[in-house]
């Protein structure tokens, strides 16, 4: 099963993806995580991407598409995969359709998690992530047992560079202008599954599983 997780920054795509991949036994492919890894390693691609990410803008399509094309052809993707944060605009979606057509694959479901903007800002500015294992927390909604430390591995929790109010505002605008049109794009293909993203993490997980089967 090939799935796209769509939704604004902070909707809970990463949080749900981590649970869904366990349930369905398929890998999460997060372009945001791949780009952050390249930034941390200071590769030429990472140094180029950082300028866009810090400004809350999209990294150029050519960079992201190359990463995804290589990743979906790896062995662990044979049974399917969950795309998180890709595609991000209509041009990326059209390229993905062409790419999958050439590979004899298709997208089965597009899960769109819907959350109002004021809640998104609260979720993003309070997010904390483990430096070691990547687990996600929230200072109010999903706090770690010990402040600043990951419950799963004891690693240090950090705040993402793009989770400040100014960059979040710009990311939300980019979502509205460039990513939201994908809702109509996938609705036309009959693949869109809308999910109410308000409620507990478990409730939202159950709603997604109910539509995916
Ligand atoms: P990316 O990493 O993809 O970020 P994003 O789409 O902005 O999404 P987030 O990771 O911020 O949010 P999320 O929906 O995963 O929320 P989460 O589950 O963490 O992209 C970052 C940047 O990389 C982009 O700005 C761009 O520059 C670049 N980029 C990436 N992909 C690209 C592409 N395809 N093309 C071009 N550029 C690209 O949850 C957020 C918080 O809320 C957490 O603290 C969590 O604990 C909490 N939470 C989750 N669910 C709930 C709930 N139900 N109730 C309360 N709190 C909750």
PDB file of C-alpha atoms and ligand atoms in Angstrom:
ATOM      1  CA  UNK A   1       0.000   0.000   0.000  1.00  0.00           C
ATOM      2  CA  UNK A   2       1.418   3.394  -1.018  1.00  0.00           C
ATOM      3  CA  UNK A   3       0.098   6.279   1.064  1.00  0.00           C
ATOM      4  CA  UNK A   4       0.580  10.041   1.084  1.00  0.00           C
ATOM      5  CA  UNK A   5       0.137  11.938   4.359  1.00  0.00           C
ATOM      6  CA  UNK A   6      -0.991  15.450   3.553  1.00  0.00           C
ATOM      7  CA  UNK A   7      -1.737  18.324   5.889  1.00  0.00           C
ATOM      8  CA  UNK A   8      -0.405  21.655   7.130  1.00  0.00           C
ATOM      9  CA  UNK A   9       2.754  22.001   9.226  1.00  0.00           C
ATOM     10  CA  UNK A  10       1.994  20.664  12.711  1.00  0.00           C
ATOM     11  CA  UNK A  11      -1.086  18.662  11.667  1.00  0.00           C
ATOM     12  CA  UNK A  12       0.471  15.520  13.147  1.00  0.00           C
ATOM     13  CA  UNK A  13       1.780  13.844   9.971  1.00  0.00           C
ATOM     14  CA  UNK A  14       5.060  12.756  11.557  1.00  0.00           C
ATOM     15  CA  UNK A  15       3.383  11.701  14.820  1.00  0.00           C
ATOM     16  CA  UNK A  16       0.842   9.530  12.998  1.00  0.00           C
ATOM     17  CA  UNK A  17       3.354   8.221  10.433  1.00  0.00           C
ATOM     18  CA  UNK A  18       5.509   6.746  13.213  1.00  0.00           C
ATOM     19  CA  UNK A  19       2.513   4.717  14.476  1.00  0.00           C
ATOM     20  CA  UNK A  20       1.097   3.839  11.065  1.00  0.00           C
ATOM     21  CA  UNK A  21       4.352   2.361   9.760  1.00  0.00           C
ATOM     22  CA  UNK A  22       4.341  -0.072  12.687  1.00  0.00           C
ATOM     23  CA  UNK A  23       0.750  -1.030  11.992  1.00  0.00           C
ATOM     24  CA  UNK A  24       1.236  -1.519   8.240  1.00  0.00           C
ATOM     25  CA  UNK A  25       4.895  -2.638   8.170  1.00  0.00           C
ATOM     26  CA  UNK A  26       5.951  -0.067   5.574  1.00  0.00           C
ATOM     27  CA  UNK A  27       8.628   2.664   5.847  1.00  0.00           C
ATOM     28  CA  UNK A  28       7.987   6.368   6.445  1.00  0.00           C
ATOM     29  CA  UNK A  29       9.585   8.572   3.811  1.00  0.00           C
ATOM     30  CA  UNK A  30       9.741  12.092   5.218  1.00  0.00           C
ATOM     31  CA  UNK A  31      11.364  14.628   2.921  1.00  0.00           C
ATOM     32  CA  UNK A  32      11.646  16.991   5.903  1.00  0.00           C
ATOM     33  CA  UNK A  33      13.617  14.374   7.894  1.00  0.00           C
ATOM     34  CA  UNK A  34      15.827  13.599   4.869  1.00  0.00           C
ATOM     35  CA  UNK A  35      16.578  17.288   4.366  1.00  0.00           C
ATOM     36  CA  UNK A  36      17.283  17.831   8.097  1.00  0.00           C
ATOM     37  CA  UNK A  37      19.714  14.874   8.012  1.00  0.00           C
ATOM     38  CA  UNK A  38      21.524  16.486   5.047  1.00  0.00           C
ATOM     39  CA  UNK A  39      21.630  19.814   6.928  1.00  0.00           C
ATOM     40  CA  UNK A  40      23.085  18.100  10.031  1.00  0.00           C
ATOM     41  CA  UNK A  41      25.739  16.366   7.909  1.00  0.00           C
ATOM     42  CA  UNK A  42      26.515  19.691   6.173  1.00  0.00           C
ATOM     43  CA  UNK A  43      26.411  18.068   2.712  1.00  0.00           C
ATOM     44  CA  UNK A  44      26.266  20.481  -0.276  1.00  0.00           C
ATOM     45  CA  UNK A  45      22.558  19.577  -0.676  1.00  0.00           C
ATOM     46  CA  UNK A  46      22.002  20.235   3.047  1.00  0.00           C
ATOM     47  CA  UNK A  47      23.736  23.615   2.952  1.00  0.00           C
ATOM     48  CA  UNK A  48      21.602  24.636  -0.042  1.00  0.00           C
ATOM     49  CA  UNK A  49      18.362  23.335   1.560  1.00  0.00           C
ATOM     50  CA  UNK A  50      18.984  25.086   4.918  1.00  0.00           C
ATOM     51  CA  UNK A  51      18.499  28.566   3.399  1.00  0.00           C
ATOM     52  CA  UNK A  52      14.982  27.659   2.261  1.00  0.00           C
ATOM     53  CA  UNK A  53      14.041  25.708   5.399  1.00  0.00           C
ATOM     54  CA  UNK A  54      15.105  28.496   7.772  1.00  0.00           C
ATOM     55  CA  UNK A  55      12.942  30.914   5.779  1.00  0.00           C
ATOM     56  CA  UNK A  56       9.969  28.521   5.838  1.00  0.00           C
ATOM     57  CA  UNK A  57      10.057  28.233   2.042  1.00  0.00           C
ATOM     58  CA  UNK A  58       9.984  25.067  -0.091  1.00  0.00           C
ATOM     59  CA  UNK A  59      13.315  23.609  -1.152  1.00  0.00           C
ATOM     60  CA  UNK A  60      13.535  23.517  -5.007  1.00  0.00           C
ATOM     61  CA  UNK A  61      11.588  20.634  -6.574  1.00  0.00           C
ATOM     62  CA  UNK A  62      14.655  19.235  -8.374  1.00  0.00           C
ATOM     63  CA  UNK A  63      16.398  18.567  -5.031  1.00  0.00           C
ATOM     64  CA  UNK A  64      13.441  16.904  -3.320  1.00  0.00           C
ATOM     65  CA  UNK A  65      12.267  14.834  -6.282  1.00  0.00           C
ATOM     66  CA  UNK A  66      15.747  13.313  -6.671  1.00  0.00           C
ATOM     67  CA  UNK A  67      15.742  12.255  -3.006  1.00  0.00           C
ATOM     68  CA  UNK A  68      12.311  10.618  -3.242  1.00  0.00           C
ATOM     69  CA  UNK A  69      13.014   8.847  -6.534  1.00  0.00           C
ATOM     70  CA  UNK A  70      16.099   7.191  -5.083  1.00  0.00           C
ATOM     71  CA  UNK A  71      14.378   6.299  -1.795  1.00  0.00           C
ATOM     72  CA  UNK A  72      11.234   4.615  -3.174  1.00  0.00           C
ATOM     73  CA  UNK A  73      13.364   2.224  -5.231  1.00  0.00           C
ATOM     74  CA  UNK A  74      15.077   0.767  -2.145  1.00  0.00           C
ATOM     75  CA  UNK A  75      14.275  -2.821  -1.117  1.00  0.00           C
ATOM     76  CA  UNK A  76      12.278  -1.893   2.003  1.00  0.00           C
ATOM     77  CA  UNK A  77       9.727  -0.071  -0.203  1.00  0.00           C
ATOM     78  CA  UNK A  78       8.698  -3.184  -2.127  1.00  0.00           C
ATOM     79  CA  UNK A  79       5.566  -3.724   0.031  1.00  0.00           C
ATOM     80  CA  UNK A  80       4.688  -0.035  -0.004  1.00  0.00           C
ATOM     81  CA  UNK A  81       5.608   3.208   1.741  1.00  0.00           C
ATOM     82  CA  UNK A  82       4.202   6.250   3.467  1.00  0.00           C
ATOM     83  CA  UNK A  83       5.174   9.616   1.977  1.00  0.00           C
ATOM     84  CA  UNK A  84       5.194  12.330   4.664  1.00  0.00           C
ATOM     85  CA  UNK A  85       5.630  15.905   3.436  1.00  0.00           C
ATOM     86  CA  UNK A  86       5.856  14.973  -0.248  1.00  0.00           C
ATOM     87  CA  UNK A  87       4.461  16.044  -2.654  1.00  0.00           C
ATOM     88  CA  UNK A  88       4.239  19.657  -1.552  1.00  0.00           C
ATOM     89  CA  UNK A  89       2.935  21.371  -4.709  1.00  0.00           C
ATOM     90  CA  UNK A  90       1.117  20.382  -7.910  1.00  0.00           C
ATOM     91  CA  UNK A  91       4.330  20.173  -9.903  1.00  0.00           C
ATOM     92  CA  UNK A  92       5.794  17.624  -7.420  1.00  0.00           C
ATOM     93  CA  UNK A  93       2.511  15.656  -7.529  1.00  0.00           C
ATOM     94  CA  UNK A  94       2.548  15.519 -11.343  1.00  0.00           C
ATOM     95  CA  UNK A  95       6.182  14.421 -11.356  1.00  0.00           C
ATOM     96  CA  UNK A  96       5.376  11.749  -8.743  1.00  0.00           C
ATOM     97  CA  UNK A  97       2.511  10.415 -10.884  1.00  0.00           C
ATOM     98  CA  UNK A  98       4.803  10.178 -13.915  1.00  0.00           C
ATOM     99  CA  UNK A  99       7.585   8.577 -11.874  1.00  0.00           C
ATOM    100  CA  UNK A 100       5.254   5.951 -10.375  1.00  0.00           C
ATOM    101  CA  UNK A 101       3.739   5.225 -13.757  1.00  0.00           C
ATOM    102  CA  UNK A 102       7.213   4.444 -15.121  1.00  0.00           C
ATOM    103  CA  UNK A 103       7.901   2.178 -12.116  1.00  0.00           C
ATOM    104  CA  UNK A 104       4.530   0.382 -12.484  1.00  0.00           C
ATOM    105  CA  UNK A 105       3.338   1.740  -9.117  1.00  0.00           C
ATOM    106  CA  UNK A 106       0.523   4.015  -7.913  1.00  0.00           C
ATOM    107  CA  UNK A 107      -0.660   5.914  -4.852  1.00  0.00           C
ATOM    108  CA  UNK A 108      -3.538   4.097  -3.121  1.00  0.00           C
ATOM    109  CA  UNK A 109      -4.679   6.654  -0.522  1.00  0.00           C
ATOM    110  CA  UNK A 110      -4.011  10.293   0.279  1.00  0.00           C
ATOM    111  CA  UNK A 111      -4.765  10.971   3.947  1.00  0.00           C
ATOM    112  CA  UNK A 112      -5.293  14.672   4.624  1.00  0.00           C
ATOM    113  CA  UNK A 113      -5.157  15.618   8.317  1.00  0.00           C
ATOM    114  CA  UNK A 114      -7.145  18.807   8.923  1.00  0.00           C
ATOM    115  CA  UNK A 115      -6.388  21.092  11.900  1.00  0.00           C
ATOM    116  CA  UNK A 116      -7.313  24.780  12.450  1.00  0.00           C
ATOM    117  CA  UNK A 117      -4.490  27.333  12.238  1.00  0.00           C
ATOM    118  CA  UNK A 118      -4.458  28.517  15.896  1.00  0.00           C
ATOM    119  CA  UNK A 119      -3.969  24.920  17.067  1.00  0.00           C
ATOM    120  CA  UNK A 120      -1.156  24.415  14.510  1.00  0.00           C
ATOM    121  CA  UNK A 121       0.810  27.371  15.873  1.00  0.00           C
ATOM    122  CA  UNK A 122       0.512  26.002  19.431  1.00  0.00           C
ATOM    123  CA  UNK A 123       1.566  22.520  18.322  1.00  0.00           C
ATOM    124  CA  UNK A 124       4.606  23.715  16.368  1.00  0.00           C
ATOM    125  CA  UNK A 125       5.998  26.202  18.853  1.00  0.00           C
ATOM    126  CA  UNK A 126       5.755  23.585  21.653  1.00  0.00           C
ATOM    127  CA  UNK A 127       7.199  20.660  19.683  1.00  0.00           C
ATOM    128  CA  UNK A 128      10.337  18.932  20.935  1.00  0.00           C
ATOM    129  CA  UNK A 129      12.213  16.174  19.086  1.00  0.00           C
ATOM    130  CA  UNK A 130      14.786  13.644  20.290  1.00  0.00           C
ATOM    131  CA  UNK A 131      18.239  14.221  18.792  1.00  0.00           C
ATOM    132  CA  UNK A 132      19.029  10.518  19.074  1.00  0.00           C
ATOM    133  CA  UNK A 133      15.947   8.542  17.986  1.00  0.00           C
ATOM    134  CA  UNK A 134      13.755  11.248  16.407  1.00  0.00           C
ATOM    135  CA  UNK A 135      10.772  10.641  18.740  1.00  0.00           C
ATOM    136  CA  UNK A 136       8.400  13.610  18.949  1.00  0.00           C
ATOM    137  CA  UNK A 137       6.972  15.306  22.061  1.00  0.00           C
ATOM    138  CA  UNK A 138       5.062  18.453  22.954  1.00  0.00           C
ATOM    139  CA  UNK A 139       5.714  20.558  26.040  1.00  0.00           C
ATOM    140  CA  UNK A 140       1.969  20.709  26.849  1.00  0.00           C
ATOM    141  CA  UNK A 141       0.118  18.073  24.793  1.00  0.00           C
ATOM    142  CA  UNK A 142       2.603  15.179  24.982  1.00  0.00           C
ATOM    143  CA  UNK A 143       5.282  16.087  27.543  1.00  0.00           C
ATOM    144  CA  UNK A 144       8.240  13.799  28.267  1.00  0.00           C
ATOM    145  CA  UNK A 145       8.364  12.257  31.755  1.00  0.00           C
ATOM    146  CA  UNK A 146      11.600  14.139  32.479  1.00  0.00           C
ATOM    147  CA  UNK A 147      11.930  17.642  31.026  1.00  0.00           C
ATOM    148  CA  UNK A 148      14.370  17.818  28.093  1.00  0.00           C
ATOM    149  CA  UNK A 149      14.917  14.053  27.878  1.00  0.00           C
ATOM    150  CA  UNK A 150      13.415  11.448  25.555  1.00  0.00           C
ATOM    151  CA  UNK A 151      11.186   8.816  27.240  1.00  0.00           C
ATOM    152  CA  UNK A 152      12.259   6.181  24.721  1.00  0.00           C
ATOM    153  CA  UNK A 153      16.053   6.461  24.660  1.00  0.00           C
ATOM    154  CA  UNK A 154      17.020   9.183  27.151  1.00  0.00           C
ATOM    155  CA  UNK A 155      18.381  11.360  24.317  1.00  0.00           C
ATOM    156  CA  UNK A 156      18.388  15.170  24.449  1.00  0.00           C
ATOM    157  CA  UNK A 157      15.225  16.911  23.207  1.00  0.00           C
ATOM    158  CA  UNK A 158      15.642  19.947  20.950  1.00  0.00           C
ATOM    159  CA  UNK A 159      13.432  22.531  19.261  1.00  0.00           C
ATOM    160  CA  UNK A 160      13.554  22.633  15.452  1.00  0.00           C
ATOM    161  CA  UNK A 161      15.084  25.818  13.965  1.00  0.00           C
ATOM    162  CA  UNK A 162      11.926  26.396  11.886  1.00  0.00           C
ATOM    163  CA  UNK A 163       9.503  26.127  14.825  1.00  0.00           C
ATOM    164  CA  UNK A 164       9.692  29.810  15.843  1.00  0.00           C
ATOM    165  CA  UNK A 165       6.584  31.973  15.323  1.00  0.00           C
ATOM    166  CA  UNK A 166       8.024  33.922  12.359  1.00  0.00           C
ATOM    167  CA  UNK A 167       9.051  30.847  10.335  1.00  0.00           C
ATOM    168  CA  UNK A 168       5.858  29.004  11.282  1.00  0.00           C
ATOM    169  CA  UNK A 169       3.802  31.916   9.884  1.00  0.00           C
ATOM    170  CA  UNK A 170       5.686  31.719   6.609  1.00  0.00           C
ATOM    171  CA  UNK A 171       5.342  27.875   6.462  1.00  0.00           C
ATOM    172  CA  UNK A 172       1.570  28.181   6.957  1.00  0.00           C
ATOM    173  CA  UNK A 173       1.342  30.692   4.102  1.00  0.00           C
ATOM    174  CA  UNK A 174       3.399  28.427   1.826  1.00  0.00           C
ATOM    175  CA  UNK A 175       1.042  25.566   2.722  1.00  0.00           C
ATOM    176  CA  UNK A 176      -2.043  27.624   1.780  1.00  0.00           C
ATOM    177  CA  UNK A 177      -0.569  28.910  -1.479  1.00  0.00           C
ATOM    178  CA  UNK A 178       1.302  25.859  -2.749  1.00  0.00           C
ATOM    179  CA  UNK A 179       0.280  22.666  -0.925  1.00  0.00           C
ATOM    180  CA  UNK A 180      -3.461  23.115  -0.337  1.00  0.00           C
ATOM    181  CA  UNK A 181      -4.230  22.866  -4.092  1.00  0.00           C
ATOM    182  CA  UNK A 182      -3.190  19.197  -3.787  1.00  0.00           C
ATOM    183  CA  UNK A 183      -6.466  18.536  -1.962  1.00  0.00           C
ATOM    184  CA  UNK A 184      -8.412  19.223  -5.158  1.00  0.00           C
ATOM    185  CA  UNK A 185      -5.761  17.383  -7.226  1.00  0.00           C
ATOM    186  CA  UNK A 186      -6.217  14.127  -5.272  1.00  0.00           C
ATOM    187  CA  UNK A 187      -9.953  14.592  -4.780  1.00  0.00           C
ATOM    188  CA  UNK A 188     -10.253  14.539  -8.571  1.00  0.00           C
ATOM    189  CA  UNK A 189      -8.324  11.240  -8.603  1.00  0.00           C
ATOM    190  CA  UNK A 190     -10.760   9.813  -5.991  1.00  0.00           C
ATOM    191  CA  UNK A 191      -7.908   9.155  -3.538  1.00  0.00           C
ATOM    192  CA  UNK A 192      -8.445  11.834  -0.902  1.00  0.00           C
ATOM    193  CA  UNK A 193      -9.419  10.724   2.636  1.00  0.00           C
ATOM    194  CA  UNK A 194     -10.097  13.679   4.957  1.00  0.00           C
ATOM    195  CA  UNK A 195      -9.347  13.173   8.650  1.00  0.00           C
ATOM    196  CA  UNK A 196     -10.385  15.475  11.499  1.00  0.00           C
ATOM    197  CA  UNK A 197      -7.013  16.158  13.142  1.00  0.00           C
ATOM    198  CA  UNK A 198      -8.416  17.496  16.422  1.00  0.00           C
ATOM    199  CA  UNK A 199      -8.492  15.102  19.361  1.00  0.00           C
ATOM    200  CA  UNK A 200      -6.011  12.809  21.058  1.00  0.00           C
ATOM    201  CA  UNK A 201      -3.163  11.197  19.100  1.00  0.00           C
ATOM    202  CA  UNK A 202      -4.844   7.788  19.611  1.00  0.00           C
ATOM    203  CA  UNK A 203      -8.227   9.032  18.390  1.00  0.00           C
ATOM    204  CA  UNK A 204      -6.695  10.398  15.208  1.00  0.00           C
ATOM    205  CA  UNK A 205      -4.723   7.189  14.649  1.00  0.00           C
ATOM    206  CA  UNK A 206      -7.966   5.192  14.924  1.00  0.00           C
ATOM    207  CA  UNK A 207      -9.709   7.499  12.441  1.00  0.00           C
ATOM    208  CA  UNK A 208      -6.910   6.975   9.910  1.00  0.00           C
ATOM    209  CA  UNK A 209      -6.863   3.201  10.355  1.00  0.00           C
ATOM    210  CA  UNK A 210     -10.651   3.177   9.878  1.00  0.00           C
ATOM    211  CA  UNK A 211     -10.333   4.752   6.419  1.00  0.00           C
ATOM    212  CA  UNK A 212      -7.254   2.771   5.340  1.00  0.00           C
ATOM    213  CA  UNK A 213      -8.699  -0.559   6.463  1.00  0.00           C
TER     214      UNK A 213
HETATM  215  P1  LIG B   1       8.591  19.040   7.194  1.00  0.00           P
HETATM  216  O1  LIG B   1       9.577  18.445   8.100  1.00  0.00           O
HETATM  217  O2  LIG B   1       7.871  18.172   6.231  1.00  0.00           O
HETATM  218  O3  LIG B   1       7.601  19.885   8.078  1.00  0.00           O
HETATM  219  P2  LIG B   1       6.031  20.187   7.933  1.00  0.00           P
HETATM  220  O4  LIG B   1       5.282  19.656   6.809  1.00  0.00           O
HETATM  221  O5  LIG B   1       5.996  21.652   8.091  1.00  0.00           O
HETATM  222  O6  LIG B   1       5.424  19.344   9.027  1.00  0.00           O
HETATM  223  P3  LIG B   1       5.902  19.225  10.459  1.00  0.00           P
HETATM  224  O7  LIG B   1       6.946  18.166  10.583  1.00  0.00           O
HETATM  225  O8  LIG B   1       6.246  20.558  11.021  1.00  0.00           O
HETATM  226  O9  LIG B   1       4.545  18.797  11.176  1.00  0.00           O
HETATM  227  P4  LIG B   1       3.813  17.412  11.322  1.00  0.00           P
HETATM  228  O10 LIG B   1       2.515  17.475  10.596  1.00  0.00           O
HETATM  229  O11 LIG B   1       4.715  16.252  11.004  1.00  0.00           O
HETATM  230  O12 LIG B   1       3.510  17.489  12.876  1.00  0.00           O
HETATM  231  P5  LIG B   1       4.039  16.599  14.097  1.00  0.00           P
HETATM  232  O13 LIG B   1       3.514  15.211  13.969  1.00  0.00           O
HETATM  233  O14 LIG B   1       5.487  16.775  14.313  1.00  0.00           O
HETATM  234  O15 LIG B   1       9.275  20.197   6.315  1.00  0.00           O
HETATM  235  C1  LIG B   1      10.175  21.134   6.861  1.00  0.00           C
HETATM  236  C2  LIG B   1      10.778  21.969   5.742  1.00  0.00           C
HETATM  237  O16 LIG B   1      11.511  21.114   4.836  1.00  0.00           O
HETATM  238  C3  LIG B   1       9.763  22.704   4.845  1.00  0.00           C
HETATM  239  O17 LIG B   1       9.379  23.943   5.389  1.00  0.00           O
HETATM  240  C4  LIG B   1      10.569  22.840   3.540  1.00  0.00           C
HETATM  241  O18 LIG B   1      11.504  23.891   3.631  1.00  0.00           O
HETATM  242  C5  LIG B   1      11.337  21.533   3.480  1.00  0.00           C
HETATM  243  N1  LIG B   1      10.626  20.475   2.729  1.00  0.00           N
HETATM  244  C6  LIG B   1      10.172  19.294   3.232  1.00  0.00           C
HETATM  245  N2  LIG B   1       9.568  18.582   2.270  1.00  0.00           N
HETATM  246  C7  LIG B   1       9.638  19.322   1.145  1.00  0.00           C
HETATM  247  C8  LIG B   1       9.169  19.114  -0.178  1.00  0.00           C
HETATM  248  N3  LIG B   1       8.488  18.011  -0.526  1.00  0.00           N
HETATM  249  N4  LIG B   1       9.414  20.085  -1.093  1.00  0.00           N
HETATM  250  C9  LIG B   1      10.099  21.197  -0.768  1.00  0.00           C
HETATM  251  N5  LIG B   1      10.554  21.456   0.467  1.00  0.00           N
HETATM  252  C10 LIG B   1      10.323  20.511   1.416  1.00  0.00           C
HETATM  253  O19 LIG B   1       3.239  17.308  15.291  1.00  0.00           O
HETATM  254  C11 LIG B   1       3.549  18.627  15.688  1.00  0.00           C
HETATM  255  C12 LIG B   1       3.462  18.752  17.218  1.00  0.00           C
HETATM  256  O20 LIG B   1       2.103  18.537  17.614  1.00  0.00           O
HETATM  257  C13 LIG B   1       4.292  17.697  17.985  1.00  0.00           C
HETATM  258  O21 LIG B   1       4.865  18.306  19.096  1.00  0.00           O
HETATM  259  C14 LIG B   1       3.274  16.629  18.410  1.00  0.00           C
HETATM  260  O22 LIG B   1       3.639  16.028  19.635  1.00  0.00           O
HETATM  261  C15 LIG B   1       2.010  17.478  18.563  1.00  0.00           C
HETATM  262  N6  LIG B   1       0.808  16.702  18.217  1.00  0.00           N
HETATM  263  C16 LIG B   1       0.665  15.811  17.208  1.00  0.00           C
HETATM  264  N7  LIG B   1      -0.605  15.331  17.203  1.00  0.00           N
HETATM  265  C17 LIG B   1      -1.256  15.979  18.211  1.00  0.00           C
HETATM  266  C18 LIG B   1      -2.614  15.920  18.716  1.00  0.00           C
HETATM  267  N8  LIG B   1      -3.516  15.117  18.178  1.00  0.00           N
HETATM  268  N9  LIG B   1      -2.927  16.739  19.747  1.00  0.00           N
HETATM  269  C19 LIG B   1      -2.005  17.554  20.316  1.00  0.00           C
HETATM  270  N10 LIG B   1      -0.713  17.639  19.887  1.00  0.00           N
HETATM  271  C20 LIG B   1      -0.360  16.852  18.853  1.00  0.00           C
END
